């Protein structure tokens, strides 16, 4: 059997217990892309210890909003890795009972990168936040900041499980007002969103690589203002409906379509699972509006502007520029 060595806690004993307790004959695994390399090892681990057959979800998995409902229909139990339950319940109670969340808490020590980040922090009051993977280590980070004379703060989103936890669509754990934000985690998706949300400076500290990156709120907001300004001349609009179960919002898409048509524009509803650049090519529209995950909009680079629903409301005159966030 393939040996499994992880940087994350995969809660293997709990998985085994849940399978045996539920007498599940068919088990689904849904993993974020970054940890799919261990999918085969996980299957071998489970089949070596239980009688269950295992099916891996091969679809994209963006977040807690993205349970593979197709797979859920054919398995007895589904393990969804890397997220906590989604605040907006889009599953039936029976389906909810079949889904078990494995948080994938990181075992990496955050203290070295926190020590390094101190030199980059310019303000006194620092809001410390993280993704689920490192949120249990924020106390260590705050202790280091205090030792260097900083005042660390952390808030909690009413919609998320842990203090200091952020999602790409929920940054309300940022305790405002603060001089700047220290984000503990990997990638640009969250720190760029935090900079956009706060309009201030964000120091992103990656515990895996110990690299630091700085994100500037003004620069992030300027990018979005430019996209909105470009869309103001658009006469034909593609309104994207995300077909991922937790991102589906047909009511919002229809509302924006009707508002656009009332203002003399042409608007078309386009449904898709994965909102990626390749899916947006070829349409003869002047702008797209994304009614699914709000953060996907910022990562897409096509010739025409791609706006979030809020940003499109500014184009339609339904929202002031000052209320973009
Ligand atoms: S809507 Fe986007 S940011 Fe929010 S949980 Fe889903 S994938 Fe993550």
Short mmCIF file of C-alpha atoms and ligand atoms in Angstrom, two decimals:
data_model
loop_
_atom_site.label_atom_id
_atom_site.label_comp_id
_atom_site.label_asym_id
_atom_site.label_seq_id
_atom_site.Cartn_x
_atom_site.Cartn_y
_atom_site.Cartn_z
CA UNK A 1 0.00 0.00 0.00
CA UNK A 2 1.23 3.49 -0.85
CA UNK A 3 2.51 5.29 2.24
CA UNK A 4 0.77 8.61 2.90
CA UNK A 5 2.86 11.43 4.33
CA UNK A 6 1.02 14.71 4.67
CA UNK A 7 1.61 18.35 5.52
CA UNK A 8 -2.07 18.51 6.41
CA UNK A 9 -4.15 16.57 8.88
CA UNK A 10 -6.34 14.30 6.76
CA UNK A 11 -8.11 12.88 9.83
CA UNK A 12 -7.72 9.33 8.53
CA UNK A 13 -8.98 7.67 11.70
CA UNK A 14 -12.12 9.80 11.71
CA UNK A 15 -12.76 8.99 8.05
CA UNK A 16 -12.44 5.27 8.76
CA UNK A 17 -14.76 5.52 11.79
CA UNK A 18 -17.40 7.43 9.86
CA UNK A 19 -17.37 4.93 6.99
CA UNK A 20 -17.68 1.98 9.34
CA UNK A 21 -20.31 3.64 11.55
CA UNK A 22 -22.51 4.49 8.56
CA UNK A 23 -21.88 1.13 6.90
CA UNK A 24 -21.19 3.07 3.69
CA UNK A 25 -20.62 0.88 0.66
CA UNK A 26 -19.68 3.70 -1.69
CA UNK A 27 -17.56 6.67 -0.57
CA UNK A 28 -16.94 9.94 -2.44
CA UNK A 29 -13.82 12.11 -2.06
CA UNK A 30 -13.79 15.75 -3.09
CA UNK A 31 -10.39 17.41 -2.86
CA UNK A 32 -9.12 20.88 -3.73
CA UNK A 33 -6.73 20.84 -6.68
CA UNK A 34 -3.65 21.50 -4.54
CA UNK A 35 -3.91 18.17 -2.71
CA UNK A 36 -5.10 15.88 -5.50
CA UNK A 37 -1.66 14.31 -5.67
CA UNK A 38 -2.57 12.28 -2.62
CA UNK A 39 -6.00 11.17 -3.91
CA UNK A 40 -4.79 7.74 -5.02
CA UNK A 41 -3.03 7.20 -1.68
CA UNK A 42 -6.21 8.12 0.16
CA UNK A 43 -8.22 5.61 -1.86
CA UNK A 44 -5.72 2.88 -1.09
CA UNK A 45 -5.75 3.81 2.59
CA UNK A 46 -9.56 3.65 2.78
CA UNK A 47 -10.02 0.48 0.72
CA UNK A 48 -7.29 -1.22 2.76
CA UNK A 49 -9.20 -0.61 5.99
CA UNK A 50 -12.87 -0.72 5.02
CA UNK A 51 -15.08 -2.65 2.60
CA UNK A 52 -16.15 0.53 0.79
CA UNK A 53 -15.62 1.38 -2.84
CA UNK A 54 -14.21 4.91 -3.33
CA UNK A 55 -15.00 7.39 -6.11
CA UNK A 56 -12.87 10.55 -6.48
CA UNK A 57 -14.58 13.69 -7.77
CA UNK A 58 -12.69 14.76 -10.90
CA UNK A 59 -14.50 18.08 -11.13
CA UNK A 60 -13.12 21.42 -10.04
CA UNK A 61 -13.60 22.20 -6.35
CA UNK A 62 -13.43 25.89 -5.49
CA UNK A 63 -14.76 26.13 -1.99
CA UNK A 64 -17.31 25.22 0.62
CA UNK A 65 -19.96 26.44 -1.80
CA UNK A 66 -18.99 23.71 -4.22
CA UNK A 67 -20.19 20.27 -3.12
CA UNK A 68 -20.18 17.84 -6.04
CA UNK A 69 -23.92 17.15 -5.95
CA UNK A 70 -23.72 14.77 -8.93
CA UNK A 71 -21.31 12.53 -7.04
CA UNK A 72 -23.27 13.00 -3.82
CA UNK A 73 -26.27 11.38 -5.55
CA UNK A 74 -24.40 8.13 -6.17
CA UNK A 75 -22.38 7.70 -2.95
CA UNK A 76 -23.48 6.84 0.59
CA UNK A 77 -21.08 9.31 2.18
CA UNK A 78 -18.97 12.16 0.78
CA UNK A 79 -15.79 13.59 2.31
CA UNK A 80 -15.24 17.20 1.27
CA UNK A 81 -11.68 18.32 2.05
CA UNK A 82 -10.28 21.75 2.82
CA UNK A 83 -13.39 23.69 3.85
CA UNK A 84 -15.89 24.13 6.67
CA UNK A 85 -19.67 23.91 6.08
CA UNK A 86 -21.05 26.69 3.94
CA UNK A 87 -23.15 29.32 5.65
CA UNK A 88 -25.81 29.29 2.94
CA UNK A 89 -27.29 25.83 3.05
CA UNK A 90 -28.05 24.78 -0.48
CA UNK A 91 -28.27 21.06 0.26
CA UNK A 92 -31.32 19.23 1.58
CA UNK A 93 -31.05 18.05 5.22
CA UNK A 94 -30.70 14.45 3.96
CA UNK A 95 -27.83 15.42 1.66
CA UNK A 96 -26.19 17.50 4.41
CA UNK A 97 -26.06 14.38 6.58
CA UNK A 98 -24.10 12.54 3.88
CA UNK A 99 -21.39 15.24 3.65
CA UNK A 100 -18.47 15.31 6.08
CA UNK A 101 -15.96 18.15 6.04
CA UNK A 102 -12.27 17.40 6.58
CA UNK A 103 -10.66 20.74 7.37
CA UNK A 104 -7.10 19.91 6.31
CA UNK A 105 -5.40 21.82 9.09
CA UNK A 106 -1.81 22.46 8.24
CA UNK A 107 0.91 21.03 10.44
CA UNK A 108 3.41 23.68 9.30
CA UNK A 109 4.84 26.02 11.96
CA UNK A 110 3.76 29.60 11.20
CA UNK A 111 6.19 31.23 13.64
CA UNK A 112 9.18 31.60 11.25
CA UNK A 113 7.15 33.50 8.65
CA UNK A 114 5.44 35.57 11.35
CA UNK A 115 8.88 36.63 12.67
CA UNK A 116 9.88 37.59 9.14
CA UNK A 117 6.64 39.51 8.54
CA UNK A 118 7.20 41.76 11.57
CA UNK A 119 9.88 43.71 9.66
CA UNK A 120 7.41 44.45 6.86
CA UNK A 121 4.61 45.70 9.10
CA UNK A 122 4.43 49.48 9.11
CA UNK A 123 1.47 50.09 11.40
CA UNK A 124 0.85 49.47 15.07
CA UNK A 125 -2.58 47.86 14.98
CA UNK A 126 -2.47 44.79 12.78
CA UNK A 127 -5.45 42.63 11.89
CA UNK A 128 -4.34 39.00 11.63
CA UNK A 129 -6.37 36.64 9.46
CA UNK A 130 -5.93 33.35 7.67
CA UNK A 131 -7.60 30.64 5.70
CA UNK A 132 -8.93 27.56 7.44
CA UNK A 133 -5.62 25.69 6.99
CA UNK A 134 -3.68 27.92 9.40
CA UNK A 135 -6.39 29.56 11.48
CA UNK A 136 -5.61 27.35 14.52
CA UNK A 137 -2.10 28.90 14.57
CA UNK A 138 -3.12 32.56 14.73
CA UNK A 139 -2.52 32.71 18.48
CA UNK A 140 1.17 31.97 17.79
CA UNK A 141 1.28 34.79 15.24
CA UNK A 142 -0.38 37.25 17.60
CA UNK A 143 2.05 36.37 20.41
CA UNK A 144 5.02 37.14 18.12
CA UNK A 145 3.50 40.45 17.05
CA UNK A 146 2.92 41.46 20.68
CA UNK A 147 6.53 40.61 21.51
CA UNK A 148 7.53 43.17 18.86
CA UNK A 149 5.29 45.90 20.24
CA UNK A 150 2.40 45.49 17.78
CA UNK A 151 -1.27 45.39 18.65
CA UNK A 152 -2.74 42.36 16.86
CA UNK A 153 -6.51 42.20 16.40
CA UNK A 154 -8.76 39.51 15.00
CA UNK A 155 -12.46 39.56 14.27
CA UNK A 156 -14.89 36.79 13.44
CA UNK A 157 -17.31 36.49 10.57
CA UNK A 158 -20.77 35.48 11.81
CA UNK A 159 -20.97 33.16 8.82
CA UNK A 160 -17.70 31.29 9.36
CA UNK A 161 -16.62 28.86 12.06
CA UNK A 162 -13.40 30.32 13.41
CA UNK A 163 -12.05 33.63 14.64
CA UNK A 164 -9.74 35.13 12.02
CA UNK A 165 -10.99 32.81 9.26
CA UNK A 166 -11.56 34.39 5.86
CA UNK A 167 -13.02 33.15 2.59
CA UNK A 168 -12.57 34.75 -0.80
CA UNK A 169 -16.17 35.97 -0.48
CA UNK A 170 -16.09 36.83 3.22
CA UNK A 171 -13.44 39.10 4.72
CA UNK A 172 -15.51 40.30 7.64
CA UNK A 173 -13.00 38.77 10.11
CA UNK A 174 -10.92 41.86 9.43
CA UNK A 175 -11.28 43.93 12.56
CA UNK A 176 -11.57 47.46 11.23
CA UNK A 177 -10.16 49.98 11.89
CA UNK A 178 -6.62 48.62 11.75
CA UNK A 179 -3.43 50.04 10.29
CA UNK A 180 -2.86 47.03 8.05
CA UNK A 181 -3.65 43.37 7.60
CA UNK A 182 -1.35 40.38 8.05
CA UNK A 183 -2.61 37.41 6.06
CA UNK A 184 -1.16 33.99 6.89
CA UNK A 185 -1.54 31.66 3.91
CA UNK A 186 -0.60 30.89 0.34
CA UNK A 187 -1.46 32.41 -3.05
CA UNK A 188 -2.78 35.81 -4.13
CA UNK A 189 -6.51 35.07 -4.17
CA UNK A 190 -7.18 35.98 -0.53
CA UNK A 191 -4.66 38.81 0.07
CA UNK A 192 -5.68 40.61 -3.14
CA UNK A 193 -9.31 40.34 -2.03
CA UNK A 194 -8.41 41.60 1.44
CA UNK A 195 -6.65 44.62 -0.07
CA UNK A 196 -9.70 45.32 -2.22
CA UNK A 197 -11.99 44.93 0.79
CA UNK A 198 -10.02 47.13 3.20
CA UNK A 199 -8.55 49.53 0.66
CA UNK A 200 -5.33 49.34 2.72
CA UNK A 201 -2.03 47.52 2.87
CA UNK A 202 -1.92 43.73 3.23
CA UNK A 203 1.20 41.74 4.07
CA UNK A 204 0.78 38.15 2.88
CA UNK A 205 3.01 35.64 4.67
CA UNK A 206 3.23 32.11 3.28
CA UNK A 207 4.15 29.59 6.01
CA UNK A 208 5.12 26.92 3.45
CA UNK A 209 7.68 29.01 1.53
CA UNK A 210 8.23 31.73 4.21
CA UNK A 211 7.86 34.27 1.38
CA UNK A 212 6.22 37.65 1.93
CA UNK A 213 4.19 39.65 -0.60
CA UNK A 214 2.69 43.10 -0.27
CA UNK A 215 -0.75 43.98 -1.66
CA UNK A 216 -1.93 47.53 -2.03
CA UNK A 217 -5.60 48.32 -1.55
CA UNK A 218 -5.59 51.43 -3.72
CA UNK A 219 -4.02 49.53 -6.61
CA UNK A 220 -6.52 46.68 -6.29
CA UNK A 221 -9.46 49.09 -6.21
CA UNK A 222 -8.09 51.05 -9.16
CA UNK A 223 -8.12 47.87 -11.29
CA UNK A 224 -11.79 47.36 -10.52
CA UNK A 225 -12.68 51.02 -11.13
CA UNK A 226 -11.02 50.77 -14.54
CA UNK A 227 -13.01 47.64 -15.42
CA UNK A 228 -16.25 49.38 -14.38
CA UNK A 229 -15.38 52.49 -16.39
CA UNK A 230 -14.72 50.37 -19.50
CA UNK A 231 -18.07 48.58 -19.06
CA UNK A 232 -20.00 51.86 -18.95
CA UNK A 233 -20.05 51.98 -22.77
CA UNK A 234 -21.11 48.34 -23.17
CA UNK A 235 -24.36 47.79 -25.07
CA UNK A 236 -24.39 43.98 -25.05
CA UNK A 237 -23.85 42.05 -21.83
CA UNK A 238 -23.28 38.36 -21.10
CA UNK A 239 -24.66 37.58 -17.64
CA UNK A 240 -23.01 34.48 -16.25
CA UNK A 241 -24.95 32.06 -14.08
CA UNK A 242 -22.69 29.76 -12.06
CA UNK A 243 -24.08 26.23 -12.11
CA UNK A 244 -22.07 25.13 -9.09
CA UNK A 245 -24.75 24.31 -6.52
CA UNK A 246 -23.74 26.91 -3.92
CA UNK A 247 -23.08 29.65 -6.49
CA UNK A 248 -26.29 29.34 -8.51
CA UNK A 249 -28.28 32.58 -8.41
CA UNK A 250 -30.78 32.76 -11.25
CA UNK A 251 -32.88 35.38 -9.47
CA UNK A 252 -29.93 37.78 -9.34
CA UNK A 253 -29.00 37.04 -12.97
CA UNK A 254 -32.56 37.75 -14.16
CA UNK A 255 -32.74 40.94 -12.08
CA UNK A 256 -29.56 42.26 -13.67
CA UNK A 257 -30.67 41.20 -17.14
CA UNK A 258 -34.03 42.98 -16.76
CA UNK A 259 -32.34 46.12 -15.40
CA UNK A 260 -29.91 46.14 -18.32
CA UNK A 261 -32.70 45.75 -20.88
CA UNK A 262 -34.71 48.55 -19.22
CA UNK A 263 -31.68 50.80 -19.85
CA UNK A 264 -31.57 49.96 -23.54
CA UNK A 265 -28.85 47.30 -23.43
CA UNK A 266 -28.96 43.78 -24.82
CA UNK A 267 -28.36 41.11 -22.21
CA UNK A 268 -27.97 37.33 -22.44
CA UNK A 269 -27.94 34.70 -19.70
CA UNK A 270 -25.04 32.24 -20.00
CA UNK A 271 -24.84 29.24 -17.65
CA UNK A 272 -21.57 27.47 -16.93
CA UNK A 273 -19.94 25.31 -14.28
CA UNK A 274 -16.40 26.63 -14.37
CA UNK A 275 -16.03 30.35 -14.94
CA UNK A 276 -12.67 30.39 -16.65
CA UNK A 277 -11.23 32.36 -19.55
CA UNK A 278 -11.67 29.62 -22.18
CA UNK A 279 -15.42 29.50 -21.48
CA UNK A 280 -15.79 33.22 -22.17
CA UNK A 281 -14.12 33.28 -25.56
CA UNK A 282 -16.14 33.71 -28.76
CA UNK A 283 -19.19 35.53 -27.39
CA UNK A 284 -19.96 38.82 -29.12
CA UNK A 285 -20.64 40.87 -26.03
CA UNK A 286 -19.04 44.07 -24.75
CA UNK A 287 -18.87 42.95 -21.12
CA UNK A 288 -19.60 40.00 -18.84
CA UNK A 289 -21.25 40.07 -15.45
CA UNK A 290 -20.52 37.24 -13.04
CA UNK A 291 -23.31 36.33 -10.60
CA UNK A 292 -21.43 33.33 -9.14
CA UNK A 293 -18.33 33.41 -6.92
CA UNK A 294 -17.47 37.12 -6.69
CA UNK A 295 -13.73 36.48 -6.62
CA UNK A 296 -13.57 34.57 -9.90
CA UNK A 297 -14.15 37.83 -11.73
CA UNK A 298 -10.83 39.29 -10.65
CA UNK A 299 -8.77 36.39 -11.92
CA UNK A 300 -10.16 36.39 -15.45
CA UNK A 301 -8.32 38.21 -18.19
CA UNK A 302 -10.30 38.48 -21.45
CA UNK A 303 -10.57 41.38 -23.88
CA UNK A 304 -13.84 42.71 -22.51
CA UNK A 305 -14.40 43.71 -18.87
CA UNK A 306 -15.77 41.08 -16.49
CA UNK A 307 -17.67 42.63 -13.60
CA UNK A 308 -19.20 41.37 -10.40
CA UNK A 309 -22.92 41.96 -9.80
CA UNK A 310 -22.14 44.93 -7.51
CA UNK A 311 -19.86 46.47 -10.09
CA UNK A 312 -22.50 46.10 -12.78
CA UNK A 313 -24.99 47.86 -10.53
CA UNK A 314 -22.68 50.88 -10.69
CA UNK A 315 -22.76 50.71 -14.50
CA UNK A 316 -26.56 50.58 -14.36
CA UNK A 317 -26.74 53.53 -11.97
CA UNK A 318 -28.20 51.35 -9.19
CA UNK A 319 -25.22 51.79 -6.85
CA UNK A 320 -22.82 54.63 -6.07
CA UNK A 321 -19.11 54.26 -6.85
CA UNK A 322 -18.35 54.78 -3.15
CA UNK A 323 -20.37 51.67 -2.27
CA UNK A 324 -18.44 49.25 -4.45
CA UNK A 325 -17.36 47.13 -1.45
S1 LIG B 1 -18.19 31.78 -3.46
FE1 LIG B 1 -16.03 31.77 -4.14
S2 LIG B 1 -14.87 32.59 -2.44
FE2 LIG B 1 -16.89 32.01 -1.64
S3 LIG B 1 -16.66 29.92 -0.86
FE3 LIG B 1 -17.32 29.75 -2.99
S4 LIG B 1 -15.42 29.62 -4.19
FE4 LIG B 1 -14.87 30.37 -2.15
#
